[in-house]
Short mmCIF file of C-alpha atoms in Angstrom, two decimals:
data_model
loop_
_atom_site.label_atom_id
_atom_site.label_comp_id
_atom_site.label_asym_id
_atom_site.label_seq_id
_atom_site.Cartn_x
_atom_site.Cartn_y
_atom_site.Cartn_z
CA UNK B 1 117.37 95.95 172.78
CA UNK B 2 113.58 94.78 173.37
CA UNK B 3 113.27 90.70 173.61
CA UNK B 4 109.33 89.20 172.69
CA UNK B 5 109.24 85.61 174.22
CA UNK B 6 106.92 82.84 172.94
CA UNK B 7 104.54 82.09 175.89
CA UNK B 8 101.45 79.52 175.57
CA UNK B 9 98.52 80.60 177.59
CA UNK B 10 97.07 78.27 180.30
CA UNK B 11 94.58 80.29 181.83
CA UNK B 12 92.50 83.13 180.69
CA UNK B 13 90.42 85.99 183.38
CA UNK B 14 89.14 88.66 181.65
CA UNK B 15 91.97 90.79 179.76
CA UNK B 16 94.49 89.02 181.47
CA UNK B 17 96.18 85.18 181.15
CA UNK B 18 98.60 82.94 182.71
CA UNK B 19 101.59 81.99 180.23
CA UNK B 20 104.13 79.69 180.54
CA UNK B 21 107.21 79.84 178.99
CA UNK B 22 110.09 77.20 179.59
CA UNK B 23 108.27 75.65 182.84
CA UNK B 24 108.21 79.43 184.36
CA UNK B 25 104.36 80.69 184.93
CA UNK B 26 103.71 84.51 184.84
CA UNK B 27 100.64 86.91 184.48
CA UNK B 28 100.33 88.66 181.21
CA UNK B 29 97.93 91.44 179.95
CA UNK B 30 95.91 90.24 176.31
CA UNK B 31 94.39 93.90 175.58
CA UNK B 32 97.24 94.51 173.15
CA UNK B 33 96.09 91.44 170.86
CA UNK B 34 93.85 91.84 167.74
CA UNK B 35 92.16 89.16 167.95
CA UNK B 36 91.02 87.14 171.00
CA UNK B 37 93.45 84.35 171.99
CA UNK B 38 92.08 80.82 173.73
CA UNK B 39 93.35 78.68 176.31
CA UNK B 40 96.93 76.60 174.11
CA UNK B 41 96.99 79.21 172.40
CA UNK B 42 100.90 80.76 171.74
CA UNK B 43 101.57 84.49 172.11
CA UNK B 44 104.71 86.50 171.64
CA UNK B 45 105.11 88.35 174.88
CA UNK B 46 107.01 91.76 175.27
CA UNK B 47 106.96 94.19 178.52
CA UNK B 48 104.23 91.81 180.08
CA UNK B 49 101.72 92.33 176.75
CA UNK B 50 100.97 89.83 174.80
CA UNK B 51 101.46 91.37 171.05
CA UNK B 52 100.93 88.93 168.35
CA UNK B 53 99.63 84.86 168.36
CA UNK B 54 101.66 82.68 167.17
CA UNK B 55 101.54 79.22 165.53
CA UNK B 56 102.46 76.94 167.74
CA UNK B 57 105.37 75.50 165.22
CA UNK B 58 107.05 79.16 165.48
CA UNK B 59 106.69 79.48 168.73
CA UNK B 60 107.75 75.75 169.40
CA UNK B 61 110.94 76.27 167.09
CA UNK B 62 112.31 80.02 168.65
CA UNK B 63 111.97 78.30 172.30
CA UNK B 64 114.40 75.71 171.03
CA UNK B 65 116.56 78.63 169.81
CA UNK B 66 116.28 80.47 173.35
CA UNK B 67 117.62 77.14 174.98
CA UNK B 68 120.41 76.34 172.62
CA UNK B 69 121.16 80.22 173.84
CA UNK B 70 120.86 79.79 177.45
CA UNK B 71 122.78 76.16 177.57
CA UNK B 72 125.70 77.65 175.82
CA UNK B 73 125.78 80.87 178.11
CA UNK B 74 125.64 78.18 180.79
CA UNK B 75 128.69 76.82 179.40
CA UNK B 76 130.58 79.47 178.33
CA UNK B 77 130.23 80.71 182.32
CA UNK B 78 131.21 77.60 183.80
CA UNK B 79 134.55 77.86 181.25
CA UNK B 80 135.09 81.43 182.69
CA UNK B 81 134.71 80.01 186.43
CA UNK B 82 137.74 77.39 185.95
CA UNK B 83 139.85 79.69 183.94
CA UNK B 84 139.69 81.69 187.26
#
């Protein structure tokens, strides 16, 4: 299964940029893109390529999808832990 995250860029050198997605910073790579992407800009990012830009409503809507995911693994694991 391959997972493209919604990332917004906050610096740009070259063919590379810094993202940051949910508070977490990380270098990406920007050759994939089409077209060329600016600094607020919001980019689907897969395998450390940035693939597509997105509008920032997307992007702004599938992160709240991503938490709602994460804060009900959280609490399904903390369930498991006092079933234990």
């Amino acid at each position: 299964m391959c997972l493209a995250v919604p990332s917004k860029i906050i610096e740009i050198e070259d063919t590379m940029a810094t993202v940051d997605v949910m508070g977490l910073r990380k270098q990406i790579s920007l050759m994939l893109l089409p077209e060329e992407p600016k600094i607020g800009d919001y980019v689907l990012v897969h395998a450390g390529f940035a693939i597509n830009k997105m509008e920032p409503q997307e992007a702004q809507e599938a992160l709240k999808i991503f938490e709602k995911i994460f804060k009900d693994m959280e609490e399904q694991e903390k369930s498991w832990q006092t079933e234990s």
